[in-house]
Coordinates of N, CA and C in Angstrom, one line a residue:
M1 N -0.5 -27.0 -39.5 CA -0.7 -25.8 -38.6 C 0.5 -24.9 -38.3
D2 N 0.4 -23.8 -38.7 CA 1.6 -22.8 -38.6 C 1.3 -22.2 -37.2
S3 N 2.2 -22.4 -36.1 CA 2.1 -22.1 -34.8 C 2.7 -20.3 -34.4
K4 N 2.5 -19.7 -35.7 CA 2.9 -18.3 -35.6 C 1.8 -17.3 -34.5
E5 N 2.5 -16.6 -33.9 CA 1.3 -16.0 -33.0 C 0.6 -14.9 -33.7
N6 N -0.8 -14.9 -33.6 CA -1.6 -13.9 -34.3 C -2.5 -13.4 -33.4
V7 N -2.5 -13.5 -32.2 CA -3.5 -12.9 -31.3 C -2.6 -12.1 -30.1
G8 N -3.0 -10.8 -30.1 CA -2.3 -9.9 -29.4 C -2.6 -9.7 -28.1
G9 N -1.8 -8.6 -27.1 CA -2.2 -8.4 -25.8 C -3.5 -8.1 -25.4
R10 N -4.3 -7.3 -26.1 CA -5.7 -7.1 -25.5 C -6.5 -8.1 -26.0
D11 N -6.5 -8.6 -27.0 CA -7.2 -9.8 -27.6 C -7.0 -10.8 -26.5
R12 N -5.8 -11.4 -26.5 CA -5.5 -12.3 -25.5 C -6.1 -12.3 -24.1
L13 N -5.9 -11.1 -23.6 CA -6.6 -10.7 -22.2 C -8.0 -11.0 -22.3
L14 N -8.8 -10.3 -23.3 CA -10.4 -10.6 -23.5 C -10.5 -12.0 -23.6
R15 N -9.7 -12.9 -24.4 CA -10.2 -14.4 -24.7 C -9.8 -15.0 -23.4
A16 N -8.8 -14.6 -22.6 CA -8.8 -15.3 -21.3 C -9.8 -15.1 -20.4
V17 N -10.6 -13.8 -20.4 CA -11.4 -13.4 -19.5 C -13.0 -14.2 -19.9
L18 N -13.0 -14.2 -21.1 CA -14.1 -15.1 -21.7 C -13.9 -16.4 -21.4
A19 N -12.9 -16.9 -21.5 CA -12.7 -18.4 -21.1 C -13.1 -18.6 -19.7
V20 N -12.7 -17.9 -18.7 CA -12.8 -18.1 -17.3 C -14.6 -17.9 -17.3
V21 N -15.0 -17.1 -17.8 CA -16.6 -16.8 -17.7 C -17.5 -18.3 -18.2
L22 N -17.1 -18.4 -19.5 CA -17.5 -19.7 -20.1 C -17.4 -20.7 -19.2
T23 N -16.0 -20.9 -18.8 CA -16.1 -22.1 -17.5 C -16.8 -22.2 -16.4
I24 N -17.0 -21.0 -15.8 CA -18.0 -20.9 -14.8 C -19.4 -21.2 -15.4
V25 N -19.9 -20.7 -16.5 CA -21.1 -20.8 -17.2 C -21.2 -22.6 -17.2
S26 N -20.4 -23.0 -17.8 CA -20.2 -24.5 -18.2 C -20.4 -25.4 -17.0
V27 N -19.8 -25.1 -16.1 CA -19.9 -25.8 -14.7 C -21.3 -25.7 -14.1
R28 N -21.8 -24.6 -14.3 CA -23.2 -24.2 -13.6 C -24.3 -25.0 -14.4
W29 N -24.0 -25.0 -15.9 CA -25.1 -25.7 -16.5 C -25.1 -27.2 -16.4
L30 N -23.8 -27.7 -16.4 CA -23.5 -29.1 -16.0 C -24.4 -29.4 -14.6
K31 N -24.0 -28.6 -13.7 CA -24.7 -29.2 -12.5 C -26.1 -29.0 -12.5
S32 N -26.7 -28.1 -13.5 CA -28.3 -28.1 -13.4 C -28.9 -29.0 -14.2
G33 N -28.0 -30.0 -14.9 CA -28.6 -31.0 -15.8 C -28.8 -30.6 -17.2
K34 N -28.3 -29.4 -17.7 CA -28.2 -29.0 -19.0 C -26.9 -29.4 -19.7
R35 N -26.7 -30.6 -20.0 CA -25.8 -31.2 -20.7 C -25.1 -30.8 -21.9
K36 N -26.0 -30.4 -23.0 CA -25.6 -29.9 -24.1 C -25.1 -28.3 -24.0
R37 N -26.0 -27.6 -23.2 CA -25.3 -26.2 -23.2 C -23.9 -26.3 -22.4
G38 N -23.8 -26.9 -21.4 CA -22.5 -27.3 -20.5 C -21.4 -27.7 -21.3
L39 N -21.6 -28.7 -22.3 CA -20.7 -29.1 -23.1 C -20.1 -28.1 -24.0
L40 N -21.1 -27.3 -24.6 CA -20.7 -26.3 -25.8 C -20.1 -25.1 -25.2
A41 N -20.4 -24.8 -23.7 CA -19.7 -23.8 -23.2 C -18.5 -24.3 -22.9
G42 N -18.1 -25.5 -22.4 CA -16.8 -25.9 -22.0 C -16.1 -25.9 -23.0
V43 N -16.7 -26.4 -24.3 CA -15.8 -26.5 -25.5 C -15.5 -25.1 -25.6
G44 N -16.1 -24.1 -25.9 CA -15.9 -22.6 -26.0 C -14.6 -22.2 -25.2
A45 N -15.0 -22.5 -23.9 CA -13.8 -22.0 -22.8 C -12.4 -22.8 -23.1
L46 N -12.5 -24.0 -23.6 CA -11.4 -24.7 -23.9 C -10.6 -23.8 -25.4
G47 N -11.4 -23.7 -26.2 CA -10.8 -23.0 -27.4 C -10.3 -21.5 -26.9
L48 N -11.2 -20.9 -26.5 CA -10.7 -19.5 -25.7 C -9.5 -19.6 -25.0
G49 N -9.3 -20.6 -24.0 CA -8.3 -20.7 -23.3 C -7.0 -21.0 -24.1
F50 N -7.2 -21.8 -24.9 CA -5.9 -22.2 -25.9 C -5.3 -21.1 -26.7
N51 N -6.4 -20.3 -27.3 CA -6.0 -18.9 -27.9 C -5.3 -18.0 -26.9
A52 N -5.9 -18.0 -25.8 CA -5.3 -17.0 -24.8 C -3.9 -17.5 -24.4
T53 N -3.4 -18.6 -24.2 CA -2.1 -19.1 -23.6 C -1.5 -19.3 -24.7
S54 N -1.7 -19.7 -25.9 CA -0.8 -19.9 -27.0 C -0.6 -18.6 -27.8
G55 N -1.4 -17.8 -28.0 CA -1.4 -16.7 -28.7 C -1.5 -16.9 -30.5
Y56 N -2.4 -18.0 -30.5 CA -2.5 -18.5 -31.9 C -4.1 -18.8 -32.0
C57 N -4.5 -18.4 -33.2 CA -6.0 -18.7 -33.5 C -6.1 -19.1 -35.0
G58 N -6.6 -20.1 -35.1 CA -6.9 -20.7 -36.7 C -7.8 -20.0 -37.3
V59 N -8.8 -19.3 -36.8 CA -9.9 -18.7 -37.3 C -9.5 -17.3 -37.9
N60 N -8.4 -16.4 -36.9 CA -8.0 -15.6 -37.2 C -6.8 -15.6 -38.6
E61 N -6.2 -17.0 -38.4 CA -5.2 -17.1 -39.6 C -6.0 -17.5 -40.8
S62 N -7.1 -18.2 -40.9 CA -7.8 -18.4 -42.1 C -8.5 -16.8 -42.6
L63 N -8.7 -15.9 -41.7 CA -9.3 -14.6 -42.1 C -8.5 -13.8 -42.5
G64 N -6.9 -13.9 -42.2 CA -5.9 -13.0 -42.4 C -5.8 -11.9 -41.3
V65 N -6.5 -12.2 -40.2 CA -6.3 -11.3 -39.1 C -5.2 -11.5 -38.0
D66 N -4.6 -10.4 -38.0 CA -3.4 -10.4 -37.0 C -3.3 -9.5 -35.7
T67 N -3.7 -9.7 -34.7 CA -4.0 -8.6 -33.7 C -2.5 -8.1 -32.9
T68 N -1.7 -9.1 -33.3 CA -0.1 -8.8 -32.5 C 0.2 -7.5 -32.9
A69 N 0.0 -7.2 -34.4 CA 0.8 -5.9 -34.9 C 0.3 -4.7 -34.5
E70 N -0.9 -4.6 -34.3 CA -1.5 -3.3 -34.0 C -1.5 -2.9 -32.5
D71 N -1.0 -4.0 -31.7 CA -1.0 -3.7 -30.2 C 0.1 -2.7 -30.0
D72 N 1.3 -2.7 -30.5 CA 2.5 -1.8 -30.1 C 2.0 -0.5 -30.5
E73 N 1.2 -0.4 -31.7 CA 0.9 1.1 -32.1 C 0.0 1.7 -31.3
D74 N -1.1 1.0 -30.7 CA -2.2 1.7 -29.9 C -2.0 1.6 -28.5
D75 N -1.1 0.4 -27.9 CA -0.8 0.4 -26.6 C -0.2 1.4 -26.0
P76 N -0.5 2.3 -25.1 CA 0.4 3.4 -24.8 C 1.4 2.7 -23.5
F77 N 1.1 1.5 -23.3 CA 2.2 0.8 -22.1 C 3.0 0.1 -22.8
A78 N 3.2 -0.1 -24.1 CA 3.9 -1.2 -24.9 C 5.4 -0.4 -24.6
V79 N 6.4 -1.4 -24.7 CA 7.6 -1.0 -24.5 C 8.5 -1.0 -25.7
D80 N 9.0 0.2 -26.0 CA 9.9 0.2 -27.3 C 11.1 -0.5 -27.0
E81 N 11.5 -1.5 -27.6 CA 12.6 -2.2 -27.2 C 13.7 -1.7 -27.8
G82 N 13.8 -0.7 -28.9 CA 14.7 -0.1 -29.4 C 15.0 1.1 -28.9
D83 N 14.5 1.7 -27.8 CA 14.8 2.8 -27.2 C 15.6 2.8 -25.9
D84 N 16.7 3.0 -26.1 CA 17.7 2.8 -25.0 C 17.7 4.0 -24.2
D85 N 17.3 4.9 -24.4 CA 17.2 6.3 -23.8 C 16.0 6.7 -23.3
A86 N 15.5 5.7 -22.2 CA 14.3 5.8 -21.9 C 14.2 6.9 -20.9
T87 N 13.2 7.7 -20.9 CA 12.9 8.9 -20.0 C 12.4 8.3 -18.5
E88 N 13.2 8.9 -17.7 CA 12.7 8.8 -16.3 C 11.7 10.0 -15.9
V89 N 10.7 9.7 -15.3 CA 9.7 10.5 -14.8 C 9.6 10.8 -13.4
D90 N 9.8 11.8 -12.8 CA 9.7 12.0 -11.4 C 8.4 12.6 -11.1
V91 N 7.5 12.1 -10.4 CA 6.2 12.7 -10.2 C 6.2 13.3 -8.6
D92 N 5.9 14.3 -8.4 CA 5.7 15.0 -7.2 C 4.2 15.1 -7.0
F93 N 3.6 14.6 -5.9 CA 2.2 14.5 -5.5 C 2.0 15.4 -4.3
T94 N 2.8 16.4 -4.2 CA 2.6 17.5 -3.2 C 1.7 18.4 -3.8
T95 N 0.8 19.4 -3.1 CA 0.3 20.5 -3.5 C 0.9 21.7 -2.7
A96 N 0.4 22.9 -3.1 CA 0.9 24.0 -2.3 C 0.7 24.0 -0.9
D97 N -0.6 23.3 -0.3 CA -0.8 23.4 1.0 C 0.1 22.3 1.6
D98 N 0.6 21.2 1.0 CA 1.5 20.4 1.6 C 2.7 20.5 1.7
S99 N 3.4 21.5 1.1 CA 4.9 22.0 1.1 C 5.4 22.4 2.4
D100 N 4.5 22.9 3.1 CA 4.9 23.7 4.5 C 5.1 22.3 5.5
A101 N 4.3 21.5 5.1 CA 4.3 20.3 6.4 C 5.4 19.4 5.6
Q102 N 5.5 19.3 4.4 CA 6.3 18.2 3.9 C 8.0 18.9 4.0
S103 N 8.1 20.1 4.3 CA 9.6 20.5 4.6 C 9.9 20.6 6.0
V104 N 8.6 20.5 6.8 CA 9.0 20.5 8.4 C 9.1 18.8 8.8
N105 N 8.4 18.1 7.9 CA 8.4 16.7 8.6 C 9.4 15.6 7.7
A106 N 10.0 16.1 7.0 CA 11.0 15.1 6.1 C 12.3 15.6 6.1
H107 N 13.4 14.6 6.4 CA 14.6 15.1 6.0 C 14.8 14.8 4.9
S108 N 16.1 14.8 4.2 CA 16.8 15.0 2.8 C 16.5 13.5 2.5
N109 N 16.8 12.4 3.3 CA 16.9 11.0 3.0 C 15.4 10.6 3.0
G110 N 14.3 11.3 3.2 CA 13.0 10.6 3.2 C 12.3 10.4 4.3
A111 N 13.3 10.2 5.7 CA 12.8 9.8 6.8 C 11.4 10.8 7.3
L112 N 10.7 10.3 8.0 CA 9.5 11.0 8.6 C 9.9 11.4 10.0
T113 N 9.8 12.8 10.3 CA 10.2 13.2 11.6 C 8.8 13.9 12.2
C114 N 8.8 13.7 13.7 CA 7.9 14.5 14.4 C 8.0 16.1 14.1
A115 N 7.1 16.8 14.1 CA 6.9 18.3 13.6 C 7.4 18.9 15.2
V116 N 7.1 18.3 16.3 CA 7.3 18.9 17.4 C 8.4 18.6 18.2
C117 N 8.7 17.4 18.4 CA 10.1 16.9 19.0 C 11.2 16.7 18.0
D118 N 11.2 16.5 16.8 CA 12.1 16.5 15.4 C 12.7 15.0 15.7
E119 N 11.9 14.1 16.5 CA 12.6 12.7 16.5 C 12.0 12.0 15.3
P120 N 12.7 10.9 14.8 CA 12.2 10.0 13.7 C 10.9 9.4 14.0
I121 N 10.2 9.4 13.0 CA 8.8 8.5 13.2 C 8.9 7.2 12.6
V122 N 9.0 6.0 13.4 CA 9.3 4.7 12.9 C 8.0 3.8 12.6
P123 N 7.9 3.2 11.6 CA 6.9 2.4 10.9 C 6.3 1.6 12.3
G124 N 5.0 1.7 12.1 CA 4.3 1.1 13.4 C 3.8 2.2 14.7
Q125 N 4.6 3.0 14.8 CA 4.2 4.2 15.9 C 3.3 5.0 15.5
R126 N 2.6 5.2 16.5 CA 1.3 5.8 16.5 C 1.6 7.3 16.1
R127 N 0.9 7.8 15.1 CA 1.2 9.4 14.8 C -0.2 10.0 14.2
G128 N -0.2 11.1 13.9 CA -1.2 11.8 13.5 C -1.1 13.5 13.1
P129 N -1.9 14.1 12.7 CA -1.6 15.5 12.0 C -1.8 16.4 13.3
N130 N -1.3 17.5 13.3 CA -1.5 18.6 14.4 C -2.4 19.5 13.9
D131 N -2.4 20.7 14.6 CA -3.2 21.6 14.1 C -2.9 22.3 12.7
E132 N -1.6 22.6 12.6 CA -1.1 22.9 11.2 C -1.1 21.8 10.2
G133 N -1.5 20.6 10.2 CA -1.4 19.6 9.4 C -0.2 18.9 9.5
A134 N 0.9 19.0 10.3 CA 1.9 18.4 10.2 C 1.9 17.2 11.0
T135 N 2.9 16.1 10.6 CA 2.6 14.9 11.1 C 3.7 14.7 12.5
V136 N 2.7 14.6 13.7 CA 3.5 14.4 14.9 C 3.2 13.2 15.5
H137 N 4.0 12.8 16.5 CA 4.0 11.7 17.6 C 2.5 12.0 18.1
E138 N 1.8 10.8 18.5 CA 0.6 10.6 19.3 C 0.7 11.4 20.7
S139 N 2.1 11.0 21.3 CA 2.2 11.7 22.5 C 2.4 13.2 22.3
C140 N 3.1 13.8 21.4 CA 3.4 15.0 21.1 C 2.2 15.9 20.8
E141 N 1.0 15.5 20.5 CA -0.1 16.2 20.0 C -0.6 17.3 20.9

């Protein structure tokens, strides 16, 4: 038996989920007295669990199927190991309506401040929006 991996990312994930489902089904059938069905589901769960953890499937090998190769092309989250110039993306979640409140309530270091008293708002301190939508201490409202 050649232990070369032939089960890729999405295929492995699907097999792991099916193994968990078959394990639950197996236990339920065994508890209800349906031995043959329970054992068959248990064997299936073991097989799929082996495939998912080892990345190897004998049926895939005999059919000449290799799902590891197609994962890199189709998977948008796959890491290109040859790419040393990774692009850094900066995402701004503010909208035009938020920009005024953001400029009033944030220092350049990212600390949140009260729009009324200009004191920093520390984690755990009670706060809320005022009439203009800026964040203020609860006592400053």
